[in-house]
XYZ file of C-alpha atoms in Angstrom:
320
model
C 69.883 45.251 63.558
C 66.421 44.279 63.298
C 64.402 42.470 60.739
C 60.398 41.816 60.099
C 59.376 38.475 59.298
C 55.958 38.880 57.097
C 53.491 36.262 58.380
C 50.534 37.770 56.721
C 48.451 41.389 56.937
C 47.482 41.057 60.094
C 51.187 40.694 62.124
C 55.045 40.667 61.975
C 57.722 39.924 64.318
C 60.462 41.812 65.304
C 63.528 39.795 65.257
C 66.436 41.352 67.613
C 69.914 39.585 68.496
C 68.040 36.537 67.697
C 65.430 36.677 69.973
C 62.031 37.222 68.760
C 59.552 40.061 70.770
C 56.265 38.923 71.194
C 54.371 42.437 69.400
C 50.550 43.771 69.922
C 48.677 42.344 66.797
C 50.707 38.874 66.527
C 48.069 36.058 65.901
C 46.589 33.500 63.804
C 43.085 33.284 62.435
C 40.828 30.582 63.632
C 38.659 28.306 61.617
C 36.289 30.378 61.594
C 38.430 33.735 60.480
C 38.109 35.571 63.881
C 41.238 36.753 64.785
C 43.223 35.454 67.591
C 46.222 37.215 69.539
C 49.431 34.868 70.621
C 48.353 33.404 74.204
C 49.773 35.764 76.656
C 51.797 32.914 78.524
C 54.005 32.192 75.430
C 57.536 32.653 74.584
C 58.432 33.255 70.786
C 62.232 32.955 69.882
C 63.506 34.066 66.237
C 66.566 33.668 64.050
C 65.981 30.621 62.371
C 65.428 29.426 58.637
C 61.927 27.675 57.918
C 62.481 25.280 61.563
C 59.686 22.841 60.649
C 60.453 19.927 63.467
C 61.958 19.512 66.780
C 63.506 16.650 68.777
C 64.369 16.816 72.664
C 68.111 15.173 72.895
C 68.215 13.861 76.586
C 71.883 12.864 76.559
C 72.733 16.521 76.717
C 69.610 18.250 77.123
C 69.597 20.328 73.870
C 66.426 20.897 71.494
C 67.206 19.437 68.218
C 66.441 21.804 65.359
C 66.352 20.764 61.233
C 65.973 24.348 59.127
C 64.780 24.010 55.823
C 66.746 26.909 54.251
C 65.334 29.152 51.947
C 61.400 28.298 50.846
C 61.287 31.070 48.340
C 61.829 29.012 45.251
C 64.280 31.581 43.895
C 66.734 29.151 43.198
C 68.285 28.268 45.757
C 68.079 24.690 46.796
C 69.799 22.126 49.737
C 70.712 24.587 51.910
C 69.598 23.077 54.764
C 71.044 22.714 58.745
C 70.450 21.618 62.184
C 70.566 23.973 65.191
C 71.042 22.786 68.513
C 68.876 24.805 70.912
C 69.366 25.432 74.886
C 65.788 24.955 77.040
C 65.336 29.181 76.843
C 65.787 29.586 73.515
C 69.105 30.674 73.270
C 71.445 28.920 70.853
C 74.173 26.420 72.016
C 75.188 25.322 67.967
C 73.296 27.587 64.894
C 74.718 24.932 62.605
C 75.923 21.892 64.073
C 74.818 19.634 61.095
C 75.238 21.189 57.253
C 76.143 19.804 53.807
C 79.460 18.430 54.047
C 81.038 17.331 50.328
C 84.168 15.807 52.054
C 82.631 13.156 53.457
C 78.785 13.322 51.432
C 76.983 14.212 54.700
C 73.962 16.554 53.511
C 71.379 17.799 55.022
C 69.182 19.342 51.709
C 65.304 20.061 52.910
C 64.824 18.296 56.549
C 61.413 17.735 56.816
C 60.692 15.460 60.177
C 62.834 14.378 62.565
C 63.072 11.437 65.711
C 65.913 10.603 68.368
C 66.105 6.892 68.877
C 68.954 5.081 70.796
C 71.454 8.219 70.308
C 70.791 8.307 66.736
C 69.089 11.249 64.542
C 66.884 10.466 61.763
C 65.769 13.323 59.268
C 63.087 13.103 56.232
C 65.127 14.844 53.905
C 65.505 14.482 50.051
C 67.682 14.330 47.349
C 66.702 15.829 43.571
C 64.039 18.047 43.192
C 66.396 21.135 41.780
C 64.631 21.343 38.333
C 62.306 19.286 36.238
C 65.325 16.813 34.899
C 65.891 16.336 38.577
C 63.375 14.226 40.639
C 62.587 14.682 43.901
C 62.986 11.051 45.717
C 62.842 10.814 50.061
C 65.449 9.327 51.822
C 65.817 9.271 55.506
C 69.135 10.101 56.815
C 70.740 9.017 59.912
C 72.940 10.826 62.237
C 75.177 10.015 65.507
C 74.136 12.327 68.099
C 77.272 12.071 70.013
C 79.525 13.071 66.991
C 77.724 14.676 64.702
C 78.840 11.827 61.521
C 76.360 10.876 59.175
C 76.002 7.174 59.279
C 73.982 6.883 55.993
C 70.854 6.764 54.703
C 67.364 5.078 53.224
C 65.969 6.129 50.194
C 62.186 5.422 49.058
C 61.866 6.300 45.286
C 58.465 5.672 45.434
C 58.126 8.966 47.590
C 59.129 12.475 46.517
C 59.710 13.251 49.947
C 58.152 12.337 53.767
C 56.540 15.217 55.602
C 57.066 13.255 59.236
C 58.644 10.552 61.111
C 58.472 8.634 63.789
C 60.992 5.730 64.981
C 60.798 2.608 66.840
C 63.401 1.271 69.269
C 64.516 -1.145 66.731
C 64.850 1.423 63.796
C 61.897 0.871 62.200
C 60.832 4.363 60.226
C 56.688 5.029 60.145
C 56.573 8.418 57.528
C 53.901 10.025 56.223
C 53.383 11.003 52.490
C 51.378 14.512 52.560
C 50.993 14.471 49.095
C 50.507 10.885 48.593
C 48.161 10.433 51.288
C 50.524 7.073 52.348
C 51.578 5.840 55.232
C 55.133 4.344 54.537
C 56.849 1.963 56.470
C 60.957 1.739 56.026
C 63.127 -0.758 57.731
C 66.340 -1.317 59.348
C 67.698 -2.817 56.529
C 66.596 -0.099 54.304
C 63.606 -2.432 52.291
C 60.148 -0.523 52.394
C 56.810 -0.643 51.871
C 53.435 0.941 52.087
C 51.758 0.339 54.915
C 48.253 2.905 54.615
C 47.671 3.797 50.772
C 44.525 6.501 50.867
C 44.248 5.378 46.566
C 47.520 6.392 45.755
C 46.028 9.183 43.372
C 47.784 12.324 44.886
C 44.291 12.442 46.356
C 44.681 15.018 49.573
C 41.174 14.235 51.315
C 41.044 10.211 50.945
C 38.498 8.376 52.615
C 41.189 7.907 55.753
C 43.797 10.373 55.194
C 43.043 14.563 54.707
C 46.570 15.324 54.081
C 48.724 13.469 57.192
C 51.338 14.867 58.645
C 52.460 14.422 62.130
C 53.152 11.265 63.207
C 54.178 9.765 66.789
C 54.224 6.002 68.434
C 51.955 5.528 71.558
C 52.519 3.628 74.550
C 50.820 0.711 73.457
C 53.605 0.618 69.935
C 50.612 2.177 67.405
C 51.251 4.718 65.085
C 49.764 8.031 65.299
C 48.931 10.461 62.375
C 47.658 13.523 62.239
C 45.805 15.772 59.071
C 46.363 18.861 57.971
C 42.499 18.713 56.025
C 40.987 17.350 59.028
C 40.734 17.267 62.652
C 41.308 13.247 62.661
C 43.988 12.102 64.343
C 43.724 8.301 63.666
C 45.672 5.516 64.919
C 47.088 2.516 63.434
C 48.231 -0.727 63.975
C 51.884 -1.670 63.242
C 50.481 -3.788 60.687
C 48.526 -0.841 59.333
C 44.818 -1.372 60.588
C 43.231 2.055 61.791
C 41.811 1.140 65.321
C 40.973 4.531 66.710
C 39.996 8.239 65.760
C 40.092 10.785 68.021
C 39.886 14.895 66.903
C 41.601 18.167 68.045
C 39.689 21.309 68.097
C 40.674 23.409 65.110
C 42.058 21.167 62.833
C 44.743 21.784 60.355
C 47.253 20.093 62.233
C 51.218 19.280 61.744
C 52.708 18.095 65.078
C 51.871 15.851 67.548
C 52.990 14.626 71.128
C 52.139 11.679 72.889
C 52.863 11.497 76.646
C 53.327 8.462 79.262
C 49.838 8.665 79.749
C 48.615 8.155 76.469
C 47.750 12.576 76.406
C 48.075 13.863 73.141
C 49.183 17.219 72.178
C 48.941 18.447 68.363
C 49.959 21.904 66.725
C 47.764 23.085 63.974
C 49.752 24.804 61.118
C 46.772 26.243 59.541
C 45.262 28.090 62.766
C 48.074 28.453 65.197
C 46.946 26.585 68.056
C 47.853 23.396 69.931
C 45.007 21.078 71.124
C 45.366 19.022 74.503
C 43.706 15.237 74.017
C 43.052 13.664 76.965
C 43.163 9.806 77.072
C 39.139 10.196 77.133
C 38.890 11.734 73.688
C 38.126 15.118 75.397
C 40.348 18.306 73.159
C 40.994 21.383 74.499
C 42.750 24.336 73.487
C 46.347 25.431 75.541
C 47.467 27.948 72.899
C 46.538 30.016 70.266
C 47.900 32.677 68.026
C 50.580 31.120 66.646
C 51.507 32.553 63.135
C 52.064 28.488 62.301
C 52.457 25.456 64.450
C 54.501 22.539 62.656
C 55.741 19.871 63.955
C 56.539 20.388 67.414
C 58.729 18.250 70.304
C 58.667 18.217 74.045
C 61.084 19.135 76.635
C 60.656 17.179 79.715
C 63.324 19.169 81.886
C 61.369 22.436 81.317
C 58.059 20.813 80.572
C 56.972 22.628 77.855
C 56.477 22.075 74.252
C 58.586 23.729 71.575
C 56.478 24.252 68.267
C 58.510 25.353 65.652
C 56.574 28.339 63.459
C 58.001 27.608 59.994
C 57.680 30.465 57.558
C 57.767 32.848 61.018
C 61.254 31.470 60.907
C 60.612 31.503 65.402
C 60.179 28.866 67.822
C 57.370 29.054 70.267
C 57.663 27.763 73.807
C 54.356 26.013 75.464
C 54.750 25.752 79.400
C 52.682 22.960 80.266
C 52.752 23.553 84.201
């Protein structure tokens, strides 16, 4: 059976035995509104639920995959999962992590993700089903060799974290979309704020336009990314902004850092991903993407995997 996917008037994609078939008039507006097809050299894989992240689990070589569940605001809430992803695209678990109320695992509305020292963290949340019910983020914590939940940290000053990024020690850097904060959350669970852009719900601060993707460099800064902006600004670990460099459309969700301090980012708002060289100097490598959230890398096949959220498809960037 087959199934459209509405991402807007201009395209659809064709979902078949859950692999998704690039189609003539897939594509993504750029900033400008000129239309721009999917870049030729792409590979687009359905059969997912609102994917919004990616991680890259070396121990067994499988792409890491939170789903968001349904976005329609229908009522239906925490329904949530993690797929497990082989380098092609095709699925090796559809749901290896769910809800579990035997032993209070859940896995509600994964935002963000990071794999650090064979554990899996996930912005998630808990609340947020009605207007009694407020939405407060925790970040969970997962063994990747079993599967168990091993608990979790919750921030009530945050109704939820958009991204994550994790150091070797444990220490969570997420970003506040909404807030326009930079959070910082412990090992031990304490937390604090380490960037507040006023703290007003204001989404184009004086630093922060919205962040969203966030990543640690070589050098143990943090990384963040805007989705109002083309800044992509980095911070000290004790919360000084140091650097700004830009990406080429703007708009942007994920971001990848490589050994060589190279950064890659995926713009939600205009489909593309933007190359940063260590010099400053952006590029584009892909466009056409209906969506580009926040995306991972997969060293084995060197390519990036941007997940295309509401497209409910994965898109795979060769980088060779």
């Amino acid at each position: 059976m087959k199934r459209i996917i509405g991402i807007g008037a201009a395209a659809a994609l064709v979902v078949a035995s859950g692999v998704v078939l690039a189609q003539e008039g897939i594509g993504r507006n750029d900033p400008q509104g000129n239309f721009r097809p999917l870049s030729e050299n792409l590979r687009v894989i359905g059969g997912f639920d609102f994917a919004e992240s990616c991680s890259y689990d070396a121990s067994r070589e499988l792409i890491v995959v939170p789903n968001m569940g349904n976005r329609a605001g229908d009522g239906f809430f925490n329904d949530g999962w993690v797929s497990l992803i082989n380098h092609d695209g095709t699925v090796n678990t559809l749901q290896w992590l769910t809800t579990n109320e035997d032993t209070g695992a859940f896995v509600n509305d994964p935002f963000g993700r990071d794999i650090v020292n064979g554990v899996l963290y996930l912005a998630d949340r808990t609340g947020g089903t009605g207007d009694d019910d407020p939405s407060v983020a925790v970040v969970t914590r997962w063994d990747m060799a079993t599967g168990e939940m091993l608990g979790f940290h919750s921030v009530p000053e945050s109704t939820g974290f958009n991204d994550i990024a994790v150091t070797e020690d444990g220490t969570i850097y997420a970003s506040d979309s909404e807030a326009n904060r930079l959070f910082q959350v412990n090992p031990d669970g304490t937390w604090s704020i380490l960037v507040d852009d006023n703290g007003e719900n204001n989404r184009e601060g004086p630093v922060f336009q919205l962040p969203n993707g966030v990543a640690i460099d070589g050098n143990g800064n943090i990384v963040v990314v805007n989705i109002f902006s083309s800044n992509v600004h980095t911070f000290t670990p004790g919360g000084e902004l140091i650097g700004t460099t830009n990406t080429v459309d703007g708009g942007d969700d994920g971001i990848v850092i490589m050994a060589d301090g190279t950064q890659y980012v995926s713009s939600v708002r205009f489909g593309s991903v933007s190359r940063i060289s260590p010099d400053g100097t952006a590029e584009l490598i892909a466009v056409g993407m209906p969506g580009g959230a926040s995306m991972c890398y997969d060293p084995v096949s060197s390519q990036l995997v941007v997940p295309m959220d509401n497209a409910n498809a994965l898109v795979f960037v060769p980088l060779n």
